[in-house]
C-alpha cells in the first residue's frame, strides 16, 4: 500500500476514534448532577481513565496491527495486560490468572456440565465469605474505582473463561492453547465492563489477517458514534428536566400524581435503562469495531418487544424454546446464573422469579391457544387481521408485565407496588383500560411494521413440500 493511499485511511481512522472517544468527554461535562450512580461512574468519575486507556489502545493497536496484522491479537493482549497491571497491580493480575488457569484445566476435560459447575463456583467465590474478603486483598492500593474495577474485571474474566471452556469442548481436534485464552481475556475494551463476546467469534475475528473493510463501514461507525452522543443528550434531558430517577423515591409525591403520570414514569425508567445500556455498549463497541471486530449488539429497547435470548444457558438448554419442560429448566438456570452474577438478595430474588415466570407464561399461553378449540376458531372463523389484533392485545398485557417486573430492580419494591395498585386496582377500569389501549396501539404499529418488512425481505416464501404436493394434485 502506497503512502498516499494509506494516509487518508489513517486520518479517517483517527478522526473516527476521536469522535467516539469525544463522546465520553462531552458526556462528562453534560452529566454532573445525575442521580444514577452507574452513569456518573462512566461519564464523570471514569472520564479521564477511560479516555486515557482507550485512546492508547486505539493508537497503539492500530499502528502495531498495520505493522504486523497477523499478530494483532497478541498486541491487544500485551497492551491490555499492561493497562490492567498498571491500574490494579501485579497481585490482581495473579488472581485473575489463577482463575484462568483453574478453568483452563477444567476445559481440557471437555465436559460441558463440569465447565459450567467450575465457572459458576469461581463466580460464587466473589459473593461468599470468607472467599470474597480474601480475594479482595489481592487488589493493592486504594482509589475510588478499585471496587468497581476489581469485581468487573474478575466477573467478566470468569464469564469469558466459561465461554472458552465451552468452545474447547466443541473442538474436535486437540485443544485451544492457554495463550488463546489470555489473548481473549485481556482484550482491554472488554476486560472490565464487557460485553462478553463469545470465544469462537473473537478467536476467528482477532486472528484474521485480512483487515479490509466493507464499503462505507468507517462512515457507519462514525454515524453510530454521533448517535451515541445524541443518546447522551437525551439521557441528560431525562435527568435534569424530567427527574425520572428522583421522583420514584418520593412516595408522598407519587400518591398525588395521576395514573397516567405514574404509568409514564414507570415506562420512562425502563426505556432509560435500555438506552443507558445501549450507550455504554456503544462506546466500547465503537472501539472494538475500529479493531475489525464484530461485537455483540447492545440490548434492544423494550419498545421493540425483544425478549431475553442469545445466552449459552438459555439457548443451550432451551434449544428452540418450544418444549415446556426444557423452557422451564432453561429459564430457571438462566436466572439462577443472573442472580449469582447480580448478588443474591431479596429484590434480586423477586425480580428473577417474576421474569422467569413471565417467560414461561408466554409459552404456556401460546401452547394453550395452539390447541383445539382455540386453534380451530382462529383458523376457521377469524381473518388474519383479527388474529393479529387479538395477539396484539395479549402482547400489550405482556408489555406491562415486563415493565412491572423490571421496575422492581430499577427503582424499588415500594414503587413497583404503587404502580401495580394504581393501574390494576384503584384505577380500574378507566386507567387500566386506557393505558392498555394506548399500549395496544403502539404494539400494533410495531408488529405491522415488522410484518411489512418481513414481506419485503421475503415477498414470495417457498411453500412447504406438503403444500406444494397438494397444489399439484
Short mmCIF file of C-alpha atoms in Angstrom, two decimals:
data_model
loop_
_atom_site.label_atom_id
_atom_site.label_comp_id
_atom_site.label_asym_id
_atom_site.label_seq_id
_atom_site.Cartn_x
_atom_site.Cartn_y
_atom_site.Cartn_z
CA UNK A 1 0.00 0.00 0.00
CA UNK A 2 1.44 3.35 -1.00
CA UNK A 3 1.90 6.24 1.39
CA UNK A 4 -0.66 8.43 -0.44
CA UNK A 5 -3.27 5.67 -0.18
CA UNK A 6 -2.53 4.87 3.44
CA UNK A 7 -2.58 8.41 4.83
CA UNK A 8 -6.27 9.20 4.13
CA UNK A 9 -7.27 5.92 5.74
CA UNK A 10 -5.16 6.63 8.81
CA UNK A 11 -6.61 10.13 9.06
CA UNK A 12 -10.15 8.82 8.75
CA UNK A 13 -9.41 6.16 11.34
CA UNK A 14 -8.04 8.67 13.83
CA UNK A 15 -10.96 11.02 13.13
CA UNK A 16 -13.46 8.27 13.90
CA UNK A 17 -11.57 7.31 17.04
CA UNK A 18 -11.58 10.93 18.16
CA UNK A 19 -15.33 11.22 17.61
CA UNK A 20 -16.10 8.03 19.53
CA UNK A 21 -13.88 8.91 22.46
CA UNK A 22 -15.10 12.52 22.48
CA UNK A 23 -18.49 11.13 23.50
CA UNK A 24 -17.03 10.34 26.89
CA UNK A 25 -15.60 13.82 27.23
CA UNK A 26 -18.82 15.50 26.14
CA UNK A 27 -20.90 13.32 28.39
CA UNK A 28 -18.65 14.01 31.34
CA UNK A 29 -19.30 17.76 31.10
CA UNK A 30 -23.00 17.32 30.41
CA UNK A 31 -23.77 14.91 33.24
CA UNK A 32 -22.68 16.43 36.53
CA UNK A 33 -25.73 16.27 38.80
CA UNK A 34 -27.09 12.87 37.89
CA UNK A 35 -28.68 10.63 40.47
CA UNK A 36 -27.69 7.46 38.62
CA UNK A 37 -24.51 6.02 40.11
CA UNK A 38 -23.62 3.91 37.09
CA UNK A 39 -23.98 6.82 34.68
CA UNK A 40 -21.94 9.15 36.87
CA UNK A 41 -19.30 6.44 37.23
CA UNK A 42 -18.90 6.23 33.46
CA UNK A 43 -19.15 9.84 32.39
CA UNK A 44 -17.71 11.72 35.35
CA UNK A 45 -15.62 9.54 37.64
CA UNK A 46 -14.20 7.34 34.88
CA UNK A 47 -13.80 10.09 32.31
CA UNK A 48 -10.04 10.59 32.36
CA UNK A 49 -9.25 6.92 32.99
CA UNK A 50 -11.38 5.66 30.11
CA UNK A 51 -10.17 8.36 27.74
CA UNK A 52 -6.53 7.61 28.51
CA UNK A 53 -6.81 3.83 28.32
CA UNK A 54 -8.98 3.59 25.21
CA UNK A 55 -7.12 6.34 23.35
CA UNK A 56 -3.88 4.47 23.99
CA UNK A 57 -5.46 1.24 22.83
CA UNK A 58 -6.79 2.76 19.62
CA UNK A 59 -3.49 4.39 18.65
CA UNK A 60 -1.16 1.60 19.82
CA UNK A 61 -3.29 -1.22 18.42
CA UNK A 62 -3.75 0.47 15.04
CA UNK A 63 -0.07 1.22 14.50
CA UNK A 64 1.07 -2.24 15.59
CA UNK A 65 -1.64 -4.07 13.65
CA UNK A 66 -0.61 -2.19 10.49
CA UNK A 67 2.96 -3.34 11.02
CA UNK A 68 2.03 -6.94 11.89
CA UNK A 69 -1.63 -7.79 11.19
CA UNK A 70 -1.08 -11.49 11.87
CA UNK A 71 -0.04 -10.78 15.47
CA UNK A 72 -2.61 -8.13 16.33
CA UNK A 73 -4.43 -10.36 18.87
CA UNK A 74 -1.11 -10.76 20.70
CA UNK A 75 -0.59 -7.00 20.57
CA UNK A 76 -4.05 -6.38 22.02
CA UNK A 77 -3.22 -8.79 24.86
CA UNK A 78 0.11 -7.11 25.67
CA UNK A 79 -1.43 -3.64 25.84
CA UNK A 80 -4.43 -4.85 27.84
CA UNK A 81 -2.25 -6.75 30.32
CA UNK A 82 0.00 -3.73 30.85
CA UNK A 83 -3.01 -1.43 31.35
CA UNK A 84 -4.53 -3.80 33.94
CA UNK A 85 -1.14 -4.25 35.62
CA UNK A 86 -0.57 -0.50 35.95
CA UNK A 87 -4.14 0.12 37.14
CA UNK A 88 -4.65 -2.75 39.59
CA UNK A 89 -1.18 -4.15 40.41
CA UNK A 90 0.56 -7.47 39.86
CA UNK A 91 -1.31 -9.25 42.67
CA UNK A 92 -4.62 -8.58 40.92
CA UNK A 93 -3.20 -9.92 37.68
CA UNK A 94 -2.10 -13.02 39.59
CA UNK A 95 -5.62 -13.53 40.96
CA UNK A 96 -7.20 -13.29 37.51
CA UNK A 97 -4.59 -15.62 36.03
CA UNK A 98 -5.17 -18.17 38.80
CA UNK A 99 -8.88 -18.35 37.90
CA UNK A 100 -7.92 -18.63 34.21
CA UNK A 101 -5.50 -21.50 34.94
CA UNK A 102 -8.08 -23.40 37.00
CA UNK A 103 -10.83 -23.02 34.43
CA UNK A 104 -8.45 -23.83 31.57
CA UNK A 105 -7.52 -27.06 33.32
CA UNK A 106 -11.20 -27.93 33.62
CA UNK A 107 -11.72 -27.09 29.94
CA UNK A 108 -9.20 -29.77 28.97
CA UNK A 109 -11.58 -32.43 30.36
CA UNK A 110 -14.13 -31.42 27.70
CA UNK A 111 -17.25 -31.91 29.84
CA UNK A 112 -19.72 -29.05 29.47
CA UNK A 113 -21.50 -29.65 32.76
CA UNK A 114 -18.15 -29.62 34.57
CA UNK A 115 -17.20 -26.35 32.84
CA UNK A 116 -20.46 -24.78 33.99
CA UNK A 117 -20.03 -26.01 37.58
CA UNK A 118 -16.40 -24.87 37.81
CA UNK A 119 -17.15 -21.46 36.29
CA UNK A 120 -20.15 -20.74 38.48
CA UNK A 121 -18.23 -21.92 41.55
CA UNK A 122 -15.45 -19.48 40.72
CA UNK A 123 -18.02 -16.72 40.30
CA UNK A 124 -19.67 -17.65 43.62
CA UNK A 125 -16.39 -17.15 45.47
CA UNK A 126 -16.80 -13.40 44.90
CA UNK A 127 -20.25 -13.48 46.54
CA UNK A 128 -19.44 -15.64 49.59
CA UNK A 129 -17.42 -15.07 52.72
CA UNK A 130 -14.61 -15.58 53.62
CA UNK A 131 -13.56 -16.13 49.99
CA UNK A 132 -14.66 -12.67 48.90
CA UNK A 133 -12.68 -10.79 51.58
CA UNK A 134 -9.60 -12.95 50.97
CA UNK A 135 -9.64 -12.23 47.23
CA UNK A 136 -10.23 -8.52 47.75
CA UNK A 137 -6.84 -8.45 49.46
CA UNK A 138 -5.20 -9.05 46.08
CA UNK A 139 -6.22 -5.58 44.90
CA UNK A 140 -3.44 -3.36 46.20
CA UNK A 141 -3.75 0.36 46.72
CA UNK A 142 -6.82 2.43 47.47
CA UNK A 143 -8.72 4.59 44.99
CA UNK A 144 -12.33 5.37 44.15
CA UNK A 145 -12.60 2.98 41.23
CA UNK A 146 -10.96 -0.02 42.86
CA UNK A 147 -14.09 -1.95 43.89
CA UNK A 148 -15.81 -1.48 40.54
CA UNK A 149 -12.73 -2.47 38.53
CA UNK A 150 -12.00 -5.40 40.84
CA UNK A 151 -15.40 -7.05 40.60
CA UNK A 152 -15.95 -6.11 36.96
CA UNK A 153 -12.60 -7.49 35.81
CA UNK A 154 -12.87 -10.70 37.81
CA UNK A 155 -16.52 -11.35 36.99
CA UNK A 156 -16.19 -10.83 33.26
CA UNK A 157 -12.93 -12.81 33.22
CA UNK A 158 -14.74 -15.81 34.66
CA UNK A 159 -17.59 -15.48 32.16
CA UNK A 160 -15.06 -15.36 29.33
CA UNK A 161 -13.32 -18.43 30.74
CA UNK A 162 -16.65 -20.28 30.73
CA UNK A 163 -17.15 -19.30 27.08
CA UNK A 164 -13.64 -20.50 26.25
CA UNK A 165 -14.17 -23.80 28.09
CA UNK A 166 -17.47 -24.49 26.29
CA UNK A 167 -15.94 -23.77 22.89
CA UNK A 168 -12.99 -26.01 23.72
CA UNK A 169 -15.49 -28.81 24.41
CA UNK A 170 -16.77 -28.35 20.85
CA UNK A 171 -13.29 -28.51 19.33
CA UNK A 172 -12.84 -32.00 17.87
CA UNK A 173 -9.10 -31.95 17.18
CA UNK A 174 -6.97 -31.17 20.23
CA UNK A 175 -7.42 -28.12 22.47
CA UNK A 176 -7.03 -24.40 22.27
CA UNK A 177 -3.86 -23.12 23.92
CA UNK A 178 -3.67 -21.22 27.19
CA UNK A 179 -2.28 -18.29 25.18
CA UNK A 180 -5.52 -18.23 23.19
CA UNK A 181 -7.44 -17.82 26.47
CA UNK A 182 -5.15 -15.00 27.66
CA UNK A 183 -5.46 -13.16 24.35
CA UNK A 184 -9.22 -13.44 24.63
CA UNK A 185 -9.45 -12.38 28.25
CA UNK A 186 -7.07 -9.41 28.25
CA UNK A 187 -8.56 -7.53 25.32
CA UNK A 188 -8.79 -4.19 27.14
CA UNK A 189 -12.07 -2.70 25.78
CA UNK A 190 -13.99 -5.76 27.07
CA UNK A 191 -11.96 -6.55 30.18
CA UNK A 192 -13.58 -4.51 32.97
CA UNK A 193 -17.08 -3.82 31.66
CA UNK A 194 -17.81 -6.36 28.94
CA UNK A 195 -19.72 -7.19 26.86
CA UNK A 196 -18.86 -10.88 26.70
CA UNK A 197 -18.03 -11.66 23.10
CA UNK A 198 -18.03 -15.45 22.75
CA UNK A 199 -14.61 -17.04 22.29
CA UNK A 200 -15.30 -18.62 18.90
CA UNK A 201 -16.21 -15.26 17.35
CA UNK A 202 -13.34 -13.38 18.99
CA UNK A 203 -10.77 -16.03 18.08
CA UNK A 204 -11.83 -16.05 14.44
CA UNK A 205 -12.03 -12.28 14.02
CA UNK A 206 -8.98 -11.24 16.07
CA UNK A 207 -6.74 -13.70 14.21
CA UNK A 208 -7.96 -12.72 10.75
CA UNK A 209 -5.04 -11.02 8.98
CA UNK A 210 -7.35 -9.55 6.33
CA UNK A 211 -8.08 -6.04 7.60
CA UNK A 212 -10.07 -4.74 4.65
CA UNK A 213 -13.35 -3.03 5.42
CA UNK A 214 -16.73 -3.10 3.76
CA UNK A 215 -17.89 -0.14 1.72
CA UNK A 216 -18.86 2.84 3.91
CA UNK A 217 -18.05 0.88 7.07
CA UNK A 218 -15.97 3.69 8.56
CA UNK A 219 -18.74 6.15 7.77
CA UNK A 220 -21.26 3.91 9.55
CA UNK A 221 -19.01 3.70 12.61
CA UNK A 222 -18.83 7.49 12.71
CA UNK A 223 -22.62 7.77 12.39
CA UNK A 224 -23.10 5.34 15.28
CA UNK A 225 -20.71 7.40 17.39
CA UNK A 226 -22.74 10.54 16.69
CA UNK A 227 -25.96 8.67 17.53
CA UNK A 228 -24.46 7.74 20.89
CA UNK A 229 -23.73 11.41 21.53
CA UNK A 230 -27.38 12.16 20.78
CA UNK A 231 -28.44 9.45 23.21
CA UNK A 232 -26.27 11.02 25.90
CA UNK A 233 -28.05 14.34 25.34
CA UNK A 234 -31.45 12.61 25.57
CA UNK A 235 -30.49 10.97 28.85
CA UNK A 236 -29.30 14.36 30.10
CA UNK A 237 -32.74 15.82 29.36
CA UNK A 238 -34.36 12.93 31.22
CA UNK A 239 -32.15 13.60 34.23
CA UNK A 240 -32.29 17.37 34.51
CA UNK A 241 -35.78 18.20 33.27
CA UNK A 242 -37.96 15.13 33.85
CA UNK A 243 -36.37 13.78 37.08
CA UNK A 244 -37.33 10.22 36.14
CA UNK A 245 -34.91 8.65 38.63
CA UNK A 246 -35.52 11.03 41.53
CA UNK A 247 -39.33 11.11 41.58
CA UNK A 248 -39.84 7.32 42.17
CA UNK A 249 -38.09 7.71 45.53
CA UNK A 250 -40.64 10.24 46.80
CA UNK A 251 -43.72 8.16 47.60
CA UNK A 252 -45.62 11.11 49.05
CA UNK A 253 -45.33 12.96 45.76
CA UNK A 254 -46.24 9.87 43.74
CA UNK A 255 -49.50 9.44 45.62
CA UNK A 256 -50.59 12.85 44.33
CA UNK A 257 -49.81 12.36 40.64
CA UNK A 258 -52.29 11.00 38.12
CA UNK A 259 -52.39 7.37 36.98
CA UNK A 260 -51.18 8.43 33.53
CA UNK A 261 -48.17 10.21 35.01
CA UNK A 262 -47.32 7.17 37.11
CA UNK A 263 -47.58 4.84 34.10
CA UNK A 264 -45.41 7.16 32.02
CA UNK A 265 -42.83 7.37 34.80
CA UNK A 266 -42.58 3.58 35.06
CA UNK A 267 -42.24 3.22 31.30
CA UNK A 268 -39.64 6.00 31.09
CA UNK A 269 -37.48 4.35 33.74
CA UNK A 270 -37.37 1.11 31.79
CA UNK A 271 -36.64 2.82 28.47
CA UNK A 272 -33.92 4.87 30.14
CA UNK A 273 -32.24 1.73 31.45
CA UNK A 274 -32.10 0.23 27.98
CA UNK A 275 -30.82 3.49 26.45
CA UNK A 276 -28.14 3.71 29.13
CA UNK A 277 -27.00 0.16 28.42
CA UNK A 278 -27.01 0.87 24.68
CA UNK A 279 -24.79 3.95 25.15
CA UNK A 280 -22.32 2.10 27.37
CA UNK A 281 -22.23 -0.83 24.95
CA UNK A 282 -21.92 1.62 22.08
CA UNK A 283 -18.81 3.37 23.36
CA UNK A 284 -16.97 0.08 23.86
CA UNK A 285 -18.34 -1.45 20.67
CA UNK A 286 -17.19 1.54 18.61
CA UNK A 287 -13.62 0.97 19.76
CA UNK A 288 -13.81 -2.78 19.08
CA UNK A 289 -15.25 -2.17 15.61
CA UNK A 290 -12.21 0.01 14.89
CA UNK A 291 -10.20 -3.15 15.69
CA UNK A 292 -12.08 -5.03 12.94
CA UNK A 293 -14.25 -6.96 15.41
CA UNK A 294 -18.00 -7.52 15.23
CA UNK A 295 -19.01 -7.15 18.90
CA UNK A 296 -22.34 -8.20 20.46
CA UNK A 297 -25.11 -5.74 19.76
CA UNK A 298 -26.42 -3.62 22.64
CA UNK A 299 -29.65 -4.62 24.38
CA UNK A 300 -32.78 -3.77 22.43
CA UNK A 301 -35.17 -1.12 23.69
CA UNK A 302 -38.34 -2.51 25.26
CA UNK A 303 -40.38 -0.63 22.67
CA UNK A 304 -39.16 -3.11 20.05
CA UNK A 305 -40.64 -6.00 22.07
CA UNK A 306 -37.50 -8.11 22.10
CA UNK A 307 -37.07 -10.77 24.77
CA UNK A 308 -34.10 -12.18 26.59
CA UNK A 309 -32.07 -14.59 24.44
CA UNK A 310 -28.61 -15.32 22.98
CA UNK A 311 -27.01 -16.74 26.08
CA UNK A 312 -25.21 -20.02 26.46
CA UNK A 313 -27.50 -21.25 29.24
CA UNK A 314 -30.84 -20.13 27.83
CA UNK A 315 -30.32 -21.25 24.24
CA UNK A 316 -28.26 -24.32 25.08
CA UNK A 317 -30.85 -25.83 27.43
CA UNK A 318 -33.99 -24.41 25.86
CA UNK A 319 -32.92 -25.26 22.28
CA UNK A 320 -35.81 -24.00 20.10
CA UNK A 321 -37.82 -22.79 23.17
CA UNK A 322 -40.93 -24.76 22.23
CA UNK A 323 -40.84 -27.62 24.77
CA UNK A 324 -42.49 -26.62 28.07
CA UNK A 325 -40.17 -28.57 30.37
CA UNK A 326 -36.96 -27.52 28.58
CA UNK A 327 -38.07 -23.88 28.60
CA UNK A 328 -38.82 -24.08 32.32
CA UNK A 329 -35.41 -25.61 33.03
CA UNK A 330 -33.66 -23.11 30.75
CA UNK A 331 -35.24 -20.06 32.40
CA UNK A 332 -34.60 -21.37 35.93
CA UNK A 333 -30.93 -22.00 35.16
CA UNK A 334 -30.56 -18.68 33.33
CA UNK A 335 -31.96 -16.58 36.15
CA UNK A 336 -30.07 -18.63 38.73
CA UNK A 337 -26.86 -17.55 36.97
CA UNK A 338 -28.16 -13.97 36.74
CA UNK A 339 -28.98 -13.95 40.46
CA UNK A 340 -25.48 -15.17 41.25
CA UNK A 341 -24.00 -12.50 38.98
CA UNK A 342 -26.02 -9.63 40.47
CA UNK A 343 -25.59 -10.83 44.05
CA UNK A 344 -28.29 -12.76 45.93
CA UNK A 345 -30.68 -10.51 47.84
CA UNK A 346 -34.44 -10.11 48.30
CA UNK A 347 -35.05 -7.71 45.42
CA UNK A 348 -32.98 -9.85 43.01
CA UNK A 349 -34.89 -12.97 44.07
CA UNK A 350 -38.24 -11.26 43.36
CA UNK A 351 -37.01 -9.85 40.03
CA UNK A 352 -35.64 -13.22 38.88
CA UNK A 353 -38.79 -15.11 39.92
CA UNK A 354 -41.19 -12.84 38.05
CA UNK A 355 -39.04 -12.67 34.92
CA UNK A 356 -38.69 -16.45 34.95
CA UNK A 357 -42.45 -16.80 35.37
CA UNK A 358 -43.14 -14.28 32.61
CA UNK A 359 -41.06 -16.11 30.01
CA UNK A 360 -42.72 -19.42 30.83
CA UNK A 361 -46.20 -17.87 30.95
CA UNK A 362 -45.76 -16.62 27.37
CA UNK A 363 -45.02 -20.16 26.21
CA UNK A 364 -47.92 -21.65 28.22
CA UNK A 365 -50.39 -19.20 26.66
CA UNK A 366 -49.01 -19.86 23.17
CA UNK A 367 -49.31 -23.62 23.67
CA UNK A 368 -52.84 -23.28 25.05
CA UNK A 369 -54.10 -21.31 22.05
CA UNK A 370 -52.43 -23.74 19.65
CA UNK A 371 -54.79 -26.49 20.87
CA UNK A 372 -58.44 -27.06 19.85
CA UNK A 373 -60.88 -25.41 20.10
CA UNK A 374 -58.85 -22.17 20.11
CA UNK A 375 -56.74 -23.11 17.07
CA UNK A 376 -59.86 -24.19 15.18
CA UNK A 377 -61.65 -20.92 15.92
CA UNK A 378 -58.66 -18.86 14.86
CA UNK A 379 -58.16 -20.83 11.65
CA UNK A 380 -61.78 -21.04 10.50
CA UNK A 381 -63.66 -18.10 12.00
CA UNK A 382 -61.10 -15.28 12.16
CA UNK A 383 -59.43 -13.21 9.48
CA UNK A 384 -55.68 -12.62 9.59
CA UNK A 385 -56.25 -9.04 10.69
CA UNK A 386 -58.49 -10.07 13.58
CA UNK A 387 -55.97 -12.70 14.66
CA UNK A 388 -53.24 -10.04 14.72
CA UNK A 389 -55.47 -7.74 16.80
CA UNK A 390 -56.08 -10.43 19.44
CA UNK A 391 -52.39 -11.27 19.59
CA UNK A 392 -51.62 -7.57 19.93
CA UNK A 393 -53.96 -7.38 22.94
CA UNK A 394 -52.06 -10.18 24.68
CA UNK A 395 -48.76 -8.51 23.77
CA UNK A 396 -49.95 -5.26 25.37
CA UNK A 397 -50.68 -7.08 28.64
CA UNK A 398 -47.32 -8.84 28.47
CA UNK A 399 -45.65 -5.50 27.77
CA UNK A 400 -46.82 -4.10 31.10
CA UNK A 401 -45.84 -7.30 32.88
CA UNK A 402 -42.28 -6.71 31.65
CA UNK A 403 -42.38 -3.12 32.92
CA UNK A 404 -43.59 -4.11 36.39
CA UNK A 405 -41.05 -6.95 36.68
CA UNK A 406 -38.11 -4.72 35.82
CA UNK A 407 -39.21 -1.65 37.77
CA UNK A 408 -38.54 -3.82 40.83
CA UNK A 409 -34.82 -3.87 40.06
CA UNK A 410 -34.53 -0.36 38.63
CA UNK A 411 -36.29 1.53 41.41
CA UNK A 412 -37.75 -0.13 44.48
CA UNK A 413 -40.33 -2.65 45.62
CA UNK A 414 -42.49 0.16 47.05
CA UNK A 415 -42.59 1.99 43.71
CA UNK A 416 -43.48 -1.22 41.83
CA UNK A 417 -46.28 -1.98 44.30
CA UNK A 418 -47.65 1.56 43.98
CA UNK A 419 -47.70 1.36 40.17
CA UNK A 420 -49.42 -2.04 40.25
CA UNK A 421 -52.08 -0.92 42.77
CA UNK A 422 -52.86 2.31 40.92
CA UNK A 423 -53.14 0.74 37.48
CA UNK A 424 -54.75 -2.58 38.37
CA UNK A 425 -56.91 -1.82 41.42
CA UNK A 426 -57.61 1.84 42.17
CA UNK A 427 -57.50 2.91 38.52
CA UNK A 428 -59.68 0.09 37.23
CA UNK A 429 -61.41 0.19 34.80
CA UNK A 430 -60.75 3.64 33.27
CA UNK A 431 -56.98 4.00 33.83
CA UNK A 432 -56.28 0.32 33.30
CA UNK A 433 -58.12 0.03 30.00
CA UNK A 434 -56.96 3.40 28.64
CA UNK A 435 -53.28 2.61 29.35
CA UNK A 436 -53.68 -0.84 27.78
CA UNK A 437 -55.39 0.70 24.74
CA UNK A 438 -52.52 3.13 24.11
CA UNK A 439 -50.03 0.31 24.60
CA UNK A 440 -52.04 -1.90 22.24
CA UNK A 441 -51.91 0.77 19.53
CA UNK A 442 -48.13 1.00 19.89
CA UNK A 443 -47.76 -2.76 19.75
CA UNK A 444 -49.89 -2.97 16.61
CA UNK A 445 -47.82 -0.29 14.87
CA UNK A 446 -44.58 -2.12 15.67
CA UNK A 447 -45.90 -5.54 14.67
CA UNK A 448 -47.34 -4.17 11.42
CA UNK A 449 -44.02 -2.61 10.53
CA UNK A 450 -42.25 -5.90 11.26
CA UNK A 451 -44.80 -7.78 9.11
CA UNK A 452 -44.34 -5.44 6.15
CA UNK A 453 -40.56 -5.62 6.49
CA UNK A 454 -40.75 -9.42 6.50
CA UNK A 455 -42.79 -9.32 3.29
CA UNK A 456 -40.21 -7.05 1.68
CA UNK A 457 -37.36 -9.35 2.74
CA UNK A 458 -39.16 -12.47 1.51
CA UNK A 459 -42.05 -11.47 -0.80
CA UNK A 460 -42.70 -14.99 -2.06
CA UNK A 461 -41.88 -17.55 0.62
CA UNK A 462 -41.28 -21.06 -0.66
CA UNK A 463 -44.23 -23.32 0.30
CA UNK A 464 -43.50 -26.43 2.36
CA UNK A 465 -43.32 -29.75 0.45
CA UNK A 466 -46.79 -30.89 1.61
CA UNK A 467 -48.44 -27.65 0.45
CA UNK A 468 -46.72 -27.91 -2.90
CA UNK A 469 -47.87 -31.50 -3.27
CA UNK A 470 -51.50 -30.59 -2.52
CA UNK A 471 -51.37 -27.79 -5.05
CA UNK A 472 -50.02 -30.14 -7.71
CA UNK A 473 -52.76 -32.64 -7.03
#
